[in-house]
CSV table of C-alpha atoms in Angstrom, one decimal:
chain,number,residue,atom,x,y,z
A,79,UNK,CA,-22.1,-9.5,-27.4
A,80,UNK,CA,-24.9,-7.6,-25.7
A,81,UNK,CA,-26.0,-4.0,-26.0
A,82,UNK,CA,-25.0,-2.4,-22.8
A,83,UNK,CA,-25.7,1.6,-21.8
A,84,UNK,CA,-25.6,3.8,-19.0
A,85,UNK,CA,-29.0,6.4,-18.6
A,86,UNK,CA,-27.3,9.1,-16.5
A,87,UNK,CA,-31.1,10.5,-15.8
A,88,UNK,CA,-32.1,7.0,-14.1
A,89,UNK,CA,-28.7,6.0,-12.8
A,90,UNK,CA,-29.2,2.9,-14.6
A,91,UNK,CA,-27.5,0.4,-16.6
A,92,UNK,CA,-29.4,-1.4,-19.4
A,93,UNK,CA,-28.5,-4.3,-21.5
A,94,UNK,CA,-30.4,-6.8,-24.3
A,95,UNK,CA,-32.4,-8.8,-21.6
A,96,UNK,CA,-32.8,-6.6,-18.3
A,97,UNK,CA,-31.4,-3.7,-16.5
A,98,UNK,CA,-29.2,-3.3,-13.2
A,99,UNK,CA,-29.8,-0.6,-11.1
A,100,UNK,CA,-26.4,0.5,-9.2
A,101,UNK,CA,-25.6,3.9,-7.9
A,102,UNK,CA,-21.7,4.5,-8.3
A,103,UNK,CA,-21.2,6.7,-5.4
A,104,UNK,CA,-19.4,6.2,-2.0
A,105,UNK,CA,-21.9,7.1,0.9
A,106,UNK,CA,-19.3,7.1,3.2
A,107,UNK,CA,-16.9,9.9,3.6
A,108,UNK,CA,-13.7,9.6,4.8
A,109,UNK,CA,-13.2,6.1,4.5
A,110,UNK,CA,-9.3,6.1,4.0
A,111,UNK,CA,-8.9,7.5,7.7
A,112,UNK,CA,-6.7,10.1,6.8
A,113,UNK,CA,-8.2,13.0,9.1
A,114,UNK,CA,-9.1,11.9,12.8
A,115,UNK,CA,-11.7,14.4,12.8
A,116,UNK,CA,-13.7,13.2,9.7
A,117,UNK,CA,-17.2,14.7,9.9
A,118,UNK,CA,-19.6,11.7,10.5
A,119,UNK,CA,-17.7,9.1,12.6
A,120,UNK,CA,-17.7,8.6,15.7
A,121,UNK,CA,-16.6,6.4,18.5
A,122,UNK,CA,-17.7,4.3,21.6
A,123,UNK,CA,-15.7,2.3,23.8
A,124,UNK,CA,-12.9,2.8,21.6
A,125,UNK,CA,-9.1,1.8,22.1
A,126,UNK,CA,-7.4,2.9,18.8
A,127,UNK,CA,-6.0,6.0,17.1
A,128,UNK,CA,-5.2,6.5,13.1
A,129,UNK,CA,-1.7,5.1,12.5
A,130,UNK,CA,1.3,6.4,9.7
A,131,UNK,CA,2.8,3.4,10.2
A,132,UNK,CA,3.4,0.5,7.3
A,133,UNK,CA,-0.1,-0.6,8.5
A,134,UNK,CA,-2.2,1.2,5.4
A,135,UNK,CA,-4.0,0.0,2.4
A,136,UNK,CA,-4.9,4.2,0.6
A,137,UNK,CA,-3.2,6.6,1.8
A,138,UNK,CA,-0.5,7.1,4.6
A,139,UNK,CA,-3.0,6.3,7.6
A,140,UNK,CA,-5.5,3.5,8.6
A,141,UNK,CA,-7.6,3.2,11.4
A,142,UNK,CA,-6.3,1.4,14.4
A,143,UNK,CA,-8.6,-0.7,17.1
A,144,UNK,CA,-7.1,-2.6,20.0
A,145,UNK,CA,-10.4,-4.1,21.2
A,146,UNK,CA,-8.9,-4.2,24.8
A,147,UNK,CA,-12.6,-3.5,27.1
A,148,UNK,CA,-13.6,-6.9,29.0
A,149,UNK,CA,-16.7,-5.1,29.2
A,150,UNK,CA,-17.7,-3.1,25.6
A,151,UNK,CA,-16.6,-3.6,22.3
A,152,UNK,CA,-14.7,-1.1,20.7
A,153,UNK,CA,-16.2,0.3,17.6
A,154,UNK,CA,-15.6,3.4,14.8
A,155,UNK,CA,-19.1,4.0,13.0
A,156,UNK,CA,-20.1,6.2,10.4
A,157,UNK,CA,-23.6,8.1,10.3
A,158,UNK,CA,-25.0,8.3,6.3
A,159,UNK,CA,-26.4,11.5,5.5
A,160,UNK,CA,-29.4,11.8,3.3
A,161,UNK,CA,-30.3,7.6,4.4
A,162,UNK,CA,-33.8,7.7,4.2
A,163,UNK,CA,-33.6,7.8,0.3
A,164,UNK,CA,-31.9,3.9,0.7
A,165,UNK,CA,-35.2,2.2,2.8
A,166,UNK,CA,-36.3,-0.6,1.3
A,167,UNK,CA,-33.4,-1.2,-1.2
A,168,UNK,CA,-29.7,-3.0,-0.8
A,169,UNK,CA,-26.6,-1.4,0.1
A,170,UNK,CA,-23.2,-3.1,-0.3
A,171,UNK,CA,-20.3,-2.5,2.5
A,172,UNK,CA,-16.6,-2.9,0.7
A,173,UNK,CA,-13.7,-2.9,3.9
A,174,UNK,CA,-10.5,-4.0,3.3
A,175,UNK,CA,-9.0,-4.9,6.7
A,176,UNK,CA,-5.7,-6.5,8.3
A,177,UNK,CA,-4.8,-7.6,11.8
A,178,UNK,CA,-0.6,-6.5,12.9
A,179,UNK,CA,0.1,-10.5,13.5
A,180,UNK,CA,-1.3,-14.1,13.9
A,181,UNK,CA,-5.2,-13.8,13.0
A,182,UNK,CA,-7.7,-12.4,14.1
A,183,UNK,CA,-12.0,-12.1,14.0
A,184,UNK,CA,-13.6,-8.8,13.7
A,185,UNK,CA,-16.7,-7.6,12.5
A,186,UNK,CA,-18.2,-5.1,10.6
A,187,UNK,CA,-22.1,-4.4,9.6
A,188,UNK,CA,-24.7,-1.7,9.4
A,189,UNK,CA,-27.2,-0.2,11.9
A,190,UNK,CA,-30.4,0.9,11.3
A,191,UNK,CA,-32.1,1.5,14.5
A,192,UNK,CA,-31.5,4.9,16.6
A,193,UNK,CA,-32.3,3.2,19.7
A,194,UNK,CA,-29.1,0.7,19.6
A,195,UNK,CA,-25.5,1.3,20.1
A,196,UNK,CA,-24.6,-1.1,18.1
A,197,UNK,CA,-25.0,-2.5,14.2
A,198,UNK,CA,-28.2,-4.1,13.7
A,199,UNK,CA,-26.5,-6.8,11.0
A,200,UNK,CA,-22.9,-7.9,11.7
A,201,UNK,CA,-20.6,-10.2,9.9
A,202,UNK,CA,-17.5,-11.8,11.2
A,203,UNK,CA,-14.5,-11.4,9.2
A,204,UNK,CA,-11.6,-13.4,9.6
A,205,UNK,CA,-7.9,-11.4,9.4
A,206,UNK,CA,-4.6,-12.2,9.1
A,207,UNK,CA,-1.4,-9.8,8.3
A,208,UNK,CA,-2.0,-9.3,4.7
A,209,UNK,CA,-4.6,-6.4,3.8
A,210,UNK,CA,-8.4,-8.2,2.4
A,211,UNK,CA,-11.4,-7.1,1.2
A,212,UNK,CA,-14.6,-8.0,2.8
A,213,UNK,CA,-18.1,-6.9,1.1
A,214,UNK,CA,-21.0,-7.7,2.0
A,215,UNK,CA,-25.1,-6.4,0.8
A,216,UNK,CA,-27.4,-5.5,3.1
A,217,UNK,CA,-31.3,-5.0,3.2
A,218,UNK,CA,-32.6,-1.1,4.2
A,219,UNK,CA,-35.8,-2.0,6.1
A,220,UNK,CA,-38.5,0.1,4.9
A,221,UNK,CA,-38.8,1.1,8.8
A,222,UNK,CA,-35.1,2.0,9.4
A,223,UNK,CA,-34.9,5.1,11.6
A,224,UNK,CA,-30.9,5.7,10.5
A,225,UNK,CA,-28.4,4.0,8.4
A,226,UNK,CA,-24.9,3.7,10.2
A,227,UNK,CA,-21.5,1.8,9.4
A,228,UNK,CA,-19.8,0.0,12.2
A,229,UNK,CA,-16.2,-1.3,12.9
A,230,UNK,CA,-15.9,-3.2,15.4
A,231,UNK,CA,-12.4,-4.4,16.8
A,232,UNK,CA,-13.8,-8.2,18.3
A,233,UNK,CA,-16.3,-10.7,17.1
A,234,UNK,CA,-19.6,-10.7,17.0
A,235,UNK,CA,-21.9,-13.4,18.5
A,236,UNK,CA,-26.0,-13.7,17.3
A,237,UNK,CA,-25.4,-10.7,15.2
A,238,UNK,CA,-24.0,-8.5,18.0
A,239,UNK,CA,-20.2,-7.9,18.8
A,240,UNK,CA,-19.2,-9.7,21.7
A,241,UNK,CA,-16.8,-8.1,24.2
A,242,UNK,CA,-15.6,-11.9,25.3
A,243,UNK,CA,-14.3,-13.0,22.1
A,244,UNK,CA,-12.2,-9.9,22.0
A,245,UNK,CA,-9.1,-10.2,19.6
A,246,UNK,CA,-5.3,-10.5,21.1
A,247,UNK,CA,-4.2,-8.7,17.8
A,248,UNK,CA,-5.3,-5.1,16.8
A,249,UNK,CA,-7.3,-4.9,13.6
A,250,UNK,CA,-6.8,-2.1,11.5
A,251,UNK,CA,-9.2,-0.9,8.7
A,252,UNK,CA,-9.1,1.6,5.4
A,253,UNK,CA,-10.8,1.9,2.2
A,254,UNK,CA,-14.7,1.5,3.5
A,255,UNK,CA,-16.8,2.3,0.6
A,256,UNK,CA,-20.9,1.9,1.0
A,257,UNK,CA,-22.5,1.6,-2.2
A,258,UNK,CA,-26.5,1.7,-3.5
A,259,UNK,CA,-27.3,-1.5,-4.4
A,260,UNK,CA,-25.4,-4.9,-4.9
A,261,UNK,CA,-21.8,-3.9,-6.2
A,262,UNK,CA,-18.9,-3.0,-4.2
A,263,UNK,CA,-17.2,-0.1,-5.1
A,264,UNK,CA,-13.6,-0.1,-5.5
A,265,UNK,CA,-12.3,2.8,-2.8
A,266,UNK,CA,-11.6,5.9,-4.7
């Protein structure tokens, strides 16, 4: 057994042999989707809606994208407030995320660039009926000029969603929790 402690003044935990810097907080607010006008997200291209239906993993609502554009992806993204604390340190993206049949690819990631309208970083996650959570940690560049959570509702090719490879089943996503550091969060 090692000596393990929280210092709330640091935001740090320590144990015999090192210490692990993790900030429990969710930088991302309303990540359960249950108010369409959420301050924060926004759209582009988009073909979905919230949903009551059976399709929802907190809550009674999810959000809904039918990635049905043969010429832009459709995305949901989020906008972090107070960002430019996080350059140069890791941030960890927790999704959970379901497709309504079959499978399906989407992807998700973070942008950090103001002069794209789209993530910087994506990764393809494979979906199938049954809800799944997909995390991933990401690098802040030192240089970042925003920090931005994307959803996108097809595939992503070389890092950026590709409109071809759209999906024939809509994805639908709740729960999204951005963390400091290299931890998911469990949504709550």
């Amino acid at each position: 057994s090692q000596g393990f402690m929280y210092d709330p003044s640091a935001d740090e935990f320590s144990f015999t042999g090192g210490k692990m810097k993790q900030a429990f907080q969710n930088l991302v607010r309303g990540g359960s989707f249950e108010s369409w006008n959420t301050p924060g997200w926004y759209s582009a291209w988009y073909g979905g809606s919230y949903t009551t239906t059976i399709y929802a993993k907190y809550g009674t609502k999810s959000l809904y994208i039918d990635d049905s554009s043969n010429t832009q992806t459709a995305f949901k993204a989020y906008y972090i407030s107070n960002w430019d604390r996080l350059k140069g340190s890791n941030v960890t993206l927790s999704v959970w995320a379901r497709c309504d049949s079959g499978t399906a690819t989407a992807s998700i990631g973070i942008g950090t660039n103001t002069s794209s309208n789209d993530a910087t970083v994506v990764n393809n996650i494979n979906l199938t009926t049954t809800w799944q959570n997909f995390s991933f940690t990401y690098s802040v560049p030192s240089n970042a000029s925003t920090l931005k959570v994307y959803l996108y509702g097809s595939e992503g090719t070389n890092g950026v969603p590709d409109s071809s490879k759209m999906s024939t089943s809509s994805v639908y996503y709740d729960g999204v929790t951005l963390a400091e550091g290299k931890l998911s969060l469990e949504y709550g």
